[in-house]
XYZ file of N, CA and C in Angstrom:
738
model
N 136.563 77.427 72.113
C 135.606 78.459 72.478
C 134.176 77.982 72.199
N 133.341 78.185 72.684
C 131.879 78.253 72.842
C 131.098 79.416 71.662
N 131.378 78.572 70.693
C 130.872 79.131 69.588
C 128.957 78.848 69.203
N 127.967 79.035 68.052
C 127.108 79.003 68.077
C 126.493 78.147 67.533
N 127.342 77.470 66.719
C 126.857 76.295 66.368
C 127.321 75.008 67.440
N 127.653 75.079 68.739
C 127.458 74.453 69.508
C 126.914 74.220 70.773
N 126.326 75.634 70.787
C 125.199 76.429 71.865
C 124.136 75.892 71.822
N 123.214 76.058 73.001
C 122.367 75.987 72.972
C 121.207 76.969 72.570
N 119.923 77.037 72.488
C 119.337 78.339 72.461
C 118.913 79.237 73.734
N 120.329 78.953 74.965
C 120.105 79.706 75.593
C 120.891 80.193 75.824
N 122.360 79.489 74.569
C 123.346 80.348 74.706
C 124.690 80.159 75.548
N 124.307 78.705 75.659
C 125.527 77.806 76.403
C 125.606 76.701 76.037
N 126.784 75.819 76.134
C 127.438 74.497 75.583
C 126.402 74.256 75.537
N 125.842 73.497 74.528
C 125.039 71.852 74.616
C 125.869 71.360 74.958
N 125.160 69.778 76.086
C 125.753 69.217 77.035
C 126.251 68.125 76.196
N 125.013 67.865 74.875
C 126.180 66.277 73.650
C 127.758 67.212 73.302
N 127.834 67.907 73.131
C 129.226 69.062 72.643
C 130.108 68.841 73.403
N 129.800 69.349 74.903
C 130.886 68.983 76.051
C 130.996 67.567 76.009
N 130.047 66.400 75.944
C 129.989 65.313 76.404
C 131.590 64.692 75.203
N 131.032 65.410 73.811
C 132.083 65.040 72.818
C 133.073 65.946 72.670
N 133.394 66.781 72.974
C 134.786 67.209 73.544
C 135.655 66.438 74.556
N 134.943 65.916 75.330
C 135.399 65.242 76.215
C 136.429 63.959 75.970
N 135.480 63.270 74.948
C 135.595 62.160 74.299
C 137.056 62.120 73.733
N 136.692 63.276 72.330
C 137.623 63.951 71.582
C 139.133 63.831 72.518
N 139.248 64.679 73.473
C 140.375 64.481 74.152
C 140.768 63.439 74.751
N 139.957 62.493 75.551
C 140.453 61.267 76.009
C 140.921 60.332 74.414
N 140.466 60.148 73.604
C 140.378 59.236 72.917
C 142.396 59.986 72.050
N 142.285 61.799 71.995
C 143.517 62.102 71.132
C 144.669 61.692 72.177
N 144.379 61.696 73.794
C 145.791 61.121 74.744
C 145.796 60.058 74.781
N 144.634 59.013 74.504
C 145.513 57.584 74.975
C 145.151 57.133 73.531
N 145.411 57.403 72.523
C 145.700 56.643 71.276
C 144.521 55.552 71.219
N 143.108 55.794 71.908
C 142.651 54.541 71.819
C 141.256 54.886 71.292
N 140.125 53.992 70.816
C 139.139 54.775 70.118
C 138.143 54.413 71.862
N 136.920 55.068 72.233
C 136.183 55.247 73.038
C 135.149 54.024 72.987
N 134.786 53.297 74.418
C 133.858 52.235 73.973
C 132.485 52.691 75.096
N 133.142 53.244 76.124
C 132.170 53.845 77.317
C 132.385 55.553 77.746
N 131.457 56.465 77.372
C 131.727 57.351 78.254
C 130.267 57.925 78.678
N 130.629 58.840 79.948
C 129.896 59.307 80.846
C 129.794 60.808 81.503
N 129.336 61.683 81.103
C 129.020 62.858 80.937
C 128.471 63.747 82.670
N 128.629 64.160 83.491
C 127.535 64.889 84.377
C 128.252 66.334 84.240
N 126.844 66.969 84.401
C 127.049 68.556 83.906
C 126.483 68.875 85.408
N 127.922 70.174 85.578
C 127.806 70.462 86.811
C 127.386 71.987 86.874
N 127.879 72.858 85.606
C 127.537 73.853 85.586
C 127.753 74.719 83.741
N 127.675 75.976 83.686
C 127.352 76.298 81.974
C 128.047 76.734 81.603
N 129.193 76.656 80.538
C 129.713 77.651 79.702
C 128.941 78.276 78.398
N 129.393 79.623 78.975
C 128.344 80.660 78.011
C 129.114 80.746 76.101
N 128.229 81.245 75.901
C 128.932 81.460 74.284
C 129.752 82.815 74.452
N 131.244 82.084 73.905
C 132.151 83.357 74.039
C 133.255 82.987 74.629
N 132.803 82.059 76.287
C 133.911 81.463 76.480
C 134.884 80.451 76.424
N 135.981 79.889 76.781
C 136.855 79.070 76.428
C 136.886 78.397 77.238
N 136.378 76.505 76.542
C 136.591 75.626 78.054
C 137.804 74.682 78.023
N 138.777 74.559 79.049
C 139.756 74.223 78.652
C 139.207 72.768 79.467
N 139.847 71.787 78.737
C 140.175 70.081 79.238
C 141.352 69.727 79.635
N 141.544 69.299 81.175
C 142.247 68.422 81.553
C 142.088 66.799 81.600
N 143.139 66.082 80.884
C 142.690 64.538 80.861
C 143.554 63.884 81.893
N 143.138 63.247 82.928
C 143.598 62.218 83.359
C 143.817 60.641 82.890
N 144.924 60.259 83.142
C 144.655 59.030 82.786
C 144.610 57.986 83.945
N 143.750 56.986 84.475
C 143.643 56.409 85.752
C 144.392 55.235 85.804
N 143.827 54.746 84.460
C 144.650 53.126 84.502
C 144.445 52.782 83.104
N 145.405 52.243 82.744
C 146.185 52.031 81.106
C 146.217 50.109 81.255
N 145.623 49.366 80.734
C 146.139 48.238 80.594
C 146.130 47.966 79.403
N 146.780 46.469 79.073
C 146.688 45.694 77.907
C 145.741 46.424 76.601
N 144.878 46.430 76.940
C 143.369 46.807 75.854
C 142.288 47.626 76.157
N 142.607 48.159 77.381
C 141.793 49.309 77.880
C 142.357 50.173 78.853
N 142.037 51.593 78.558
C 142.377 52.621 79.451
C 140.757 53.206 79.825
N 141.203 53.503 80.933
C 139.988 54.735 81.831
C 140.608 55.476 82.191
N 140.070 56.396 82.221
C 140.413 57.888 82.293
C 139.216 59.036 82.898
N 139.548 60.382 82.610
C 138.370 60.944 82.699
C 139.214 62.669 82.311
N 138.153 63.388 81.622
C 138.372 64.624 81.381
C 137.776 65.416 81.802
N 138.035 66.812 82.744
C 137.385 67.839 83.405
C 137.300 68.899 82.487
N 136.476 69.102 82.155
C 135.840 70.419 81.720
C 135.785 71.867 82.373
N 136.610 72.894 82.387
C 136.548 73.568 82.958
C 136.227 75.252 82.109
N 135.858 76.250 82.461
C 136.238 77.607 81.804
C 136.530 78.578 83.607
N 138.064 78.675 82.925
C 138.923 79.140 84.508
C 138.473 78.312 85.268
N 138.223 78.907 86.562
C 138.125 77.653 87.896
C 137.314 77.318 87.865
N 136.135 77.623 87.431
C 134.806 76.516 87.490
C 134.521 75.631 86.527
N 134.432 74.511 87.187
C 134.220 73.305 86.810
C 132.882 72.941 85.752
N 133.037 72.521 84.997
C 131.523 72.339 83.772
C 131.221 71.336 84.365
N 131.843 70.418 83.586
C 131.271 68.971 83.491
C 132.486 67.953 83.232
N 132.107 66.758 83.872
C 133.225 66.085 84.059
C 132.878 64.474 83.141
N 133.916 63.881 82.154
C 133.806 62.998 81.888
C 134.128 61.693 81.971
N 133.699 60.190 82.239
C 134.532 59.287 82.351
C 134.933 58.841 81.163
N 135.773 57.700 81.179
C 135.610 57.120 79.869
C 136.044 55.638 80.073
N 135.800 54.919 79.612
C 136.855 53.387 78.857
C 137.022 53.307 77.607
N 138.295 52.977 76.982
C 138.947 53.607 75.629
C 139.448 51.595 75.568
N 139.234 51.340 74.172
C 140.322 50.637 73.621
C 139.417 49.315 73.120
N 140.139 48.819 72.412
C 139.479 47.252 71.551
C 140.051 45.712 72.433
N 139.496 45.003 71.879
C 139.823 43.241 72.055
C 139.195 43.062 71.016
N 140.512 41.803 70.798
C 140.196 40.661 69.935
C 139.313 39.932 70.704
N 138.078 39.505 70.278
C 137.363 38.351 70.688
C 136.742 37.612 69.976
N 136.270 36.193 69.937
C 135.894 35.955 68.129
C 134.782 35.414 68.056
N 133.513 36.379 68.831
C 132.565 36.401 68.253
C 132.045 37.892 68.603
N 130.603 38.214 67.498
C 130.267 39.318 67.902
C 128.629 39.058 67.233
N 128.010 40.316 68.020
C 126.339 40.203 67.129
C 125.671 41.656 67.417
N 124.394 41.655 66.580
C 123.583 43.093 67.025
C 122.424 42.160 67.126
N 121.824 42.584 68.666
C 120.393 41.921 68.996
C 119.227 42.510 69.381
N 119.707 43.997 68.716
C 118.417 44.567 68.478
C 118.290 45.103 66.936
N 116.952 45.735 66.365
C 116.878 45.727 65.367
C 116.505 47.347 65.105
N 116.807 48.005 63.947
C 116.234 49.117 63.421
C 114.910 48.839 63.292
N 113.425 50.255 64.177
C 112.554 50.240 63.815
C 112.405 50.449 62.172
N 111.131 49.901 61.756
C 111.405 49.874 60.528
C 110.324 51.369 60.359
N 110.557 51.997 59.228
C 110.425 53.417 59.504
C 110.319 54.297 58.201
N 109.968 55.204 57.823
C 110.527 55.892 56.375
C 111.938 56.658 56.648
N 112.126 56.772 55.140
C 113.606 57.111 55.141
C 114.002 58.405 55.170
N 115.425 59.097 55.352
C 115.771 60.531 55.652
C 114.538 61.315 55.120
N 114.888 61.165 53.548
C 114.227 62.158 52.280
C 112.743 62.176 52.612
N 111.811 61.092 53.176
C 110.567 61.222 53.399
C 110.033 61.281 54.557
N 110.817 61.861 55.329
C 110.382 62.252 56.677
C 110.499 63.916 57.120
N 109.737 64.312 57.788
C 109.303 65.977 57.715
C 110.167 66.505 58.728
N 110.671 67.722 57.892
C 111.713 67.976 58.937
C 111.127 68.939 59.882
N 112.125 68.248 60.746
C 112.249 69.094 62.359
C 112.009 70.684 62.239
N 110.899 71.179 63.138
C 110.448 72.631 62.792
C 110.910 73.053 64.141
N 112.073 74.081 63.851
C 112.623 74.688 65.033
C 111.808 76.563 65.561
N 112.140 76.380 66.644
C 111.342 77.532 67.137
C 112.815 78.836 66.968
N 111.962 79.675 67.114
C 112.479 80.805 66.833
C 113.601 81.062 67.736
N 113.774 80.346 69.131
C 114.371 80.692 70.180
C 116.022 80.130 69.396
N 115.837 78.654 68.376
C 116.808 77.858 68.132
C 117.636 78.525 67.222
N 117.334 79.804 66.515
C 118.463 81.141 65.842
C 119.775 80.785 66.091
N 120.712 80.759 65.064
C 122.230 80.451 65.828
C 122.204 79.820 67.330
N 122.371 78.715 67.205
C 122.394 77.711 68.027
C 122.540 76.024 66.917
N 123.030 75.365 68.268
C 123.159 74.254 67.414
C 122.265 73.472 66.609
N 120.822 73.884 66.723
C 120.008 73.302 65.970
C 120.155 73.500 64.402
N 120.622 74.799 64.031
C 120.812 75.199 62.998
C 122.072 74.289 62.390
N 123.072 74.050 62.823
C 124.441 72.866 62.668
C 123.691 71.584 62.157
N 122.124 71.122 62.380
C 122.080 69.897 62.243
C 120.771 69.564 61.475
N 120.122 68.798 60.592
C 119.899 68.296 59.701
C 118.374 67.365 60.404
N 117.490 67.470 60.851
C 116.631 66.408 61.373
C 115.103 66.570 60.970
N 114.977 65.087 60.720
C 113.948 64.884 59.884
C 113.000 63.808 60.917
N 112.082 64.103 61.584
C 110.969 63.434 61.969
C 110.411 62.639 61.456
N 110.262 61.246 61.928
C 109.830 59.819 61.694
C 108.758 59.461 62.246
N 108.839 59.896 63.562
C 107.912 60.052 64.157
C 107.368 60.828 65.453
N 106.724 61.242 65.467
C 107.074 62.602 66.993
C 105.691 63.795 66.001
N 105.551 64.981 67.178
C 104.672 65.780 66.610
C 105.452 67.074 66.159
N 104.768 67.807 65.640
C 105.251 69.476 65.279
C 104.517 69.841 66.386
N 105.570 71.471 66.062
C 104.776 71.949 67.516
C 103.695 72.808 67.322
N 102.775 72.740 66.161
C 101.566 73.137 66.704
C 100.864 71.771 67.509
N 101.183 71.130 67.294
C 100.177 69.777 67.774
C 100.827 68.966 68.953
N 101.730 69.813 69.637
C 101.878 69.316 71.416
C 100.708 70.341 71.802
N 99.737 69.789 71.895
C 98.359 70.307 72.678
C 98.019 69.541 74.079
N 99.098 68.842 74.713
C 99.253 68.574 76.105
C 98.701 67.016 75.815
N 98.564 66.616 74.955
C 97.691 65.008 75.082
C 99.432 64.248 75.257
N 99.833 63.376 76.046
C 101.099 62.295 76.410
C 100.775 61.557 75.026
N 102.374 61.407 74.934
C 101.877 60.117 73.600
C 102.955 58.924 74.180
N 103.355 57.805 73.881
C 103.231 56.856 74.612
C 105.012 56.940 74.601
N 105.443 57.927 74.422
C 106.913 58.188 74.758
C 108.018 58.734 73.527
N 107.621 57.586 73.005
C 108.521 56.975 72.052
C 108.647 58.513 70.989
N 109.848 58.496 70.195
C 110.157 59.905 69.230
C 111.457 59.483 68.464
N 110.978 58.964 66.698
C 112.114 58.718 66.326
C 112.181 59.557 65.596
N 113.646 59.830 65.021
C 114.318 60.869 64.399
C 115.470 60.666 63.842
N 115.424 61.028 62.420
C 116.647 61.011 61.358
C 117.623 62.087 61.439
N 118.838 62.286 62.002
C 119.976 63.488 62.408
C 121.000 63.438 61.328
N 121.397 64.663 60.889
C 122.825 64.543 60.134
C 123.456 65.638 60.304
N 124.567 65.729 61.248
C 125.392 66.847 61.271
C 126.057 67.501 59.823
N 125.347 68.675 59.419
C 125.796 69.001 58.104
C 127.388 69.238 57.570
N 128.102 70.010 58.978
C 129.573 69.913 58.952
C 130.594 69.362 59.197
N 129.899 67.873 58.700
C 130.284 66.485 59.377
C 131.175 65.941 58.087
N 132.536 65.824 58.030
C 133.580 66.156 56.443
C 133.960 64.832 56.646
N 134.637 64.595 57.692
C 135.576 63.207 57.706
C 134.825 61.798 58.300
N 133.605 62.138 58.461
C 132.453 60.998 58.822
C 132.226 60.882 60.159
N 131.587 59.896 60.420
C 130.802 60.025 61.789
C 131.748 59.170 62.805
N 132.040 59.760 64.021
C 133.182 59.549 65.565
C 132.200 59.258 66.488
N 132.905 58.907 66.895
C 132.776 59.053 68.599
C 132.048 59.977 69.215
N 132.934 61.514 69.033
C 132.548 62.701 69.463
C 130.954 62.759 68.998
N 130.790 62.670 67.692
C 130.075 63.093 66.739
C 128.114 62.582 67.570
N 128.615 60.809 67.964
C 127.292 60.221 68.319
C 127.260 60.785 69.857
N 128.154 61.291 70.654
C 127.915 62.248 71.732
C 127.451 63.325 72.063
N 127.362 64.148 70.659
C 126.311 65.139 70.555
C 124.788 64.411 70.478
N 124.984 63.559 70.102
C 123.872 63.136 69.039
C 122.842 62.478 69.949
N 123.822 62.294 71.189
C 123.219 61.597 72.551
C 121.937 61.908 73.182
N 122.196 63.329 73.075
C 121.815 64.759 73.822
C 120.055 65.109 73.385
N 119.608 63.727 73.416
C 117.821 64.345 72.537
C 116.678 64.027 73.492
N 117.130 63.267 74.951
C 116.465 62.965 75.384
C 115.486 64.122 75.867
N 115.849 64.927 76.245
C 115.138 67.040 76.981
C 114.263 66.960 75.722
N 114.297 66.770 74.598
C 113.611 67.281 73.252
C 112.392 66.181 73.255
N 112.696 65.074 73.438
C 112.092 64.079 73.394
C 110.933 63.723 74.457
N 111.578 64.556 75.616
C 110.417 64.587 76.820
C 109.058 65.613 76.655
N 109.138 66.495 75.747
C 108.038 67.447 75.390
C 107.545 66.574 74.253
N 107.941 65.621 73.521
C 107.130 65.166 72.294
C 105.803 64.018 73.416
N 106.481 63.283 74.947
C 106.003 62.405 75.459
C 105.027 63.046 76.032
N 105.210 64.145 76.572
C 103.823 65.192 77.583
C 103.233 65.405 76.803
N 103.498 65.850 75.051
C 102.491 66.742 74.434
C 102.780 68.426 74.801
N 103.481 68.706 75.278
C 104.117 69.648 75.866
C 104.848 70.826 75.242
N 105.417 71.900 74.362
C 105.937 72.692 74.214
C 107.388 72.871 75.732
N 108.017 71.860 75.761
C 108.539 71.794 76.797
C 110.009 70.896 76.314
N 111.156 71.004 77.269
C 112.444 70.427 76.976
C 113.314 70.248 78.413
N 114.666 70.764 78.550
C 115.746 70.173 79.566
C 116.814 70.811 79.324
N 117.253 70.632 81.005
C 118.403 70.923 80.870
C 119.365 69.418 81.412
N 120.041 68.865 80.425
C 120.996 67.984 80.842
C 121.519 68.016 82.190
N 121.050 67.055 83.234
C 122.126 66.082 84.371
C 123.212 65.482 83.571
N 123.086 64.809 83.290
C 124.220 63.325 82.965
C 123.711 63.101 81.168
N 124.818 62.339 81.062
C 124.426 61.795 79.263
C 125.859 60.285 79.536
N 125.346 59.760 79.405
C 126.411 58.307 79.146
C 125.794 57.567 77.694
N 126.717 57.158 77.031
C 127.011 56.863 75.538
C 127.823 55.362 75.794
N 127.302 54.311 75.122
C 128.506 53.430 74.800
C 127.866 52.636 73.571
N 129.184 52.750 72.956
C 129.718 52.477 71.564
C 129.856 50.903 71.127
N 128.658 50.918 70.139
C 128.624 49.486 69.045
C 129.805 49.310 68.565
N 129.226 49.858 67.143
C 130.269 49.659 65.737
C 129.984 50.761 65.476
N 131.038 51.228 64.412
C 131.513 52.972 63.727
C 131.578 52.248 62.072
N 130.168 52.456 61.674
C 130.120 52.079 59.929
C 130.002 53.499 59.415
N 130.417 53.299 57.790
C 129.917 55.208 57.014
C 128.402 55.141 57.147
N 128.170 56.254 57.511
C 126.434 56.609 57.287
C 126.570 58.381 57.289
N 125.273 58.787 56.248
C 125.055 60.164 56.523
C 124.434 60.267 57.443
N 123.482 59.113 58.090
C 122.271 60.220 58.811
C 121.988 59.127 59.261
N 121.401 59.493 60.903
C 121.608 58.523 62.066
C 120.172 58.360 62.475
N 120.042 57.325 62.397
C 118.844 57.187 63.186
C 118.310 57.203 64.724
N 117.972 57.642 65.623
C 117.645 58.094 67.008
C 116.398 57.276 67.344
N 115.753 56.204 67.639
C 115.168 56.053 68.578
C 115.256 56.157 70.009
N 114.200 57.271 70.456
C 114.302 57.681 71.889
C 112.566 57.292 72.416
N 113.602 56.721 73.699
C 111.871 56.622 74.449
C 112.175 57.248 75.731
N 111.511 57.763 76.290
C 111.525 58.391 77.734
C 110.751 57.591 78.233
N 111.074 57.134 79.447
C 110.543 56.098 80.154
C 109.830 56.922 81.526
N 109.944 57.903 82.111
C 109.371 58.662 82.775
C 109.306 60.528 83.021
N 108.937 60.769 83.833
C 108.915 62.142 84.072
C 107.910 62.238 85.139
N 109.389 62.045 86.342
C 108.717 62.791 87.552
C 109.317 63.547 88.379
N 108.431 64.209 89.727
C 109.429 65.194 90.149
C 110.156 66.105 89.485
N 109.364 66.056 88.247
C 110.271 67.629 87.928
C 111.619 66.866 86.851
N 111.940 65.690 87.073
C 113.236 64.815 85.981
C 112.442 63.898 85.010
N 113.232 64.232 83.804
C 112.623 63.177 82.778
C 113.994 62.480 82.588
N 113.830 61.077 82.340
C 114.442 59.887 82.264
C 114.614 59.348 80.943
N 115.440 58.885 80.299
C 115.054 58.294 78.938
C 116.474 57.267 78.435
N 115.962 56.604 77.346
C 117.254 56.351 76.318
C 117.088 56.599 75.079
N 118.209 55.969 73.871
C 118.482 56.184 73.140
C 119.334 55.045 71.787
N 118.674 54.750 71.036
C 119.518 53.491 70.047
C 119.564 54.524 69.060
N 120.804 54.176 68.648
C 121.281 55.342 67.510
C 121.884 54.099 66.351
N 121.098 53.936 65.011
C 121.088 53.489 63.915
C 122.104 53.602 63.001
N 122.981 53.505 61.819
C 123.171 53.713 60.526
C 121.658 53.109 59.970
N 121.968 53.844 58.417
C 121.113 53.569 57.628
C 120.994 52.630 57.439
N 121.874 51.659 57.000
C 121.869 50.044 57.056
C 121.176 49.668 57.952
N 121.325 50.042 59.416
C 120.370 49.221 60.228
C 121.651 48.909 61.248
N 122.984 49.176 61.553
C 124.123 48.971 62.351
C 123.695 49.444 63.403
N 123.693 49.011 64.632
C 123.490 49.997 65.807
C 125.154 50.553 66.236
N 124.991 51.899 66.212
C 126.262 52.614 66.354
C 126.177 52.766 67.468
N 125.535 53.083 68.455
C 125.596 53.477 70.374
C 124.144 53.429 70.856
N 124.267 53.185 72.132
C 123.582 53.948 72.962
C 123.275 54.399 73.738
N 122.186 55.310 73.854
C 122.288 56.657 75.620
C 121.944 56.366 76.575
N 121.915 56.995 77.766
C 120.857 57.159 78.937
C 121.493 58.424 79.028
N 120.244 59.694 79.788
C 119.996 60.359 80.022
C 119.212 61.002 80.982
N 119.129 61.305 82.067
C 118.568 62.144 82.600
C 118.332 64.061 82.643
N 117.254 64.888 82.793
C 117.389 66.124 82.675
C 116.170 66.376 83.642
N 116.283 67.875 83.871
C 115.281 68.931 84.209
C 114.377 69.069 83.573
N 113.540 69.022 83.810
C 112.029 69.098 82.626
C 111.578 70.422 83.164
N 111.737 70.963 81.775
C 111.519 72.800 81.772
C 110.418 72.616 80.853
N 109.192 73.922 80.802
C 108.646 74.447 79.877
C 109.239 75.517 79.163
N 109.072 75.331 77.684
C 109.310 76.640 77.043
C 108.526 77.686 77.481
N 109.375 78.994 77.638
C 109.573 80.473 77.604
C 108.829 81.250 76.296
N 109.190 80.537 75.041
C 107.954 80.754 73.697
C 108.861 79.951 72.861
């Protein structure tokens, strides 16, 4: 069910939620952990209702399955996910990008949510600004994109998944009002996620840059950190570039 700590503040799925539900189910049918998935949101489930998942499975080999899970509440269709699931042995590996270097959880100012974000998932989550503005000070000046941010899902018990960095995907809409200067956000098109390494960390680091906003779509990605400095995934995103309502 479409409860409120996974809502949005308008009162429907967040699209990282569906994206990791999605996940969640492909990854519990084919026994395999998630290395690619791919998100498009076709339409909203409200808070209250129940979205049920069907998983397909397309093709199963040796060390990888694809698949995909439909999102539905009754006959209409949400959002539909792909996926590629599964490991190889291969015997080498590397990370060739680096954690901006940055202050840490405890000294970074937390995320000031607007009144609209009341029971909704903002309240579920933990974020501390690194760099980006408050919103008295989106006074319309563009800043050169970029918006990093420290996240920690507070009801996060058995550590950080798959599912977990698929919510976590979901910042690019937030991130496009820090780039205008804007009091402004999104509604999720698409969210695609693919998966580094899965180390323990409380709290994730998000560098997001939006690379445009036109026509009405803002564009962006996403490197998602451990504290160590591990790169755990990362996004692309596209959305609707909305102004806030208040």
């Amino acid at each position: 069910d479409v409860v409120p700590r996974l809502a949005t503040s308008g009162s429907f799925l967040f699209g990282g939620a569906g994206l990791g539900s999605g996940i969640a189910a492909l990854e519990a049918v084919t026994k395999r952990p998630c290395t690619w998935a791919t998100a498009q949101y076709l339409s909203y489930a409200r808070l209250g209702e129940r979205l049920d998942i069907d998983v397909t499975v397309a093709v199963e080999g040796s060390s990888v399955t694809q698949g995909r899970a439909v999102c539905r509440v009754g006959d209409r269709e949400v959002l539909t996910v792909n996926a590629a699931l599964g490991d190889r042995d291969f015997d080498a590996s590397g990370q060739f990008v680096q954690m901006p270097s940055t202050v840490p959880p405890d000294k970074s100012r937390p995320r000031t949510l607007r009144a609209a974000h009341a029971n909704s998932i903002m309240e579920a989550l933990d974020m501390r600004i690194a760099k980006g503005r408050d919103l008295e000070e989106l006074d319309g000046t563009p800043s050169d994109g970029r918006t990093i941010m420290w996240v920690r899902i507070k009801s996060l018990v058995d550590g950080l998944d798959a599912p977990a960095l698929g919510i976590l995907g979901d910042f690019v809409p937030m991130a496009a009002g820090q780039a205008l200067g804007l009091r402004a956000g999104g509604n999720s098109l698409d969210n695609t996620v693919r998966f580094a390494r899965l180390v323990p960390t409380d709290w994730v680091l998000l560098d997001i840059q939006v690379e445009s906003v036109q026509r009405g779509f803002a564009h962006g990605t996403i490197q998602m950190f451990a504290q160590d400095g591990s790169l755990l995934a990362t996004a692309s995103q596209s959305c609707i570039a909305r102004k806030w309502k208040n």
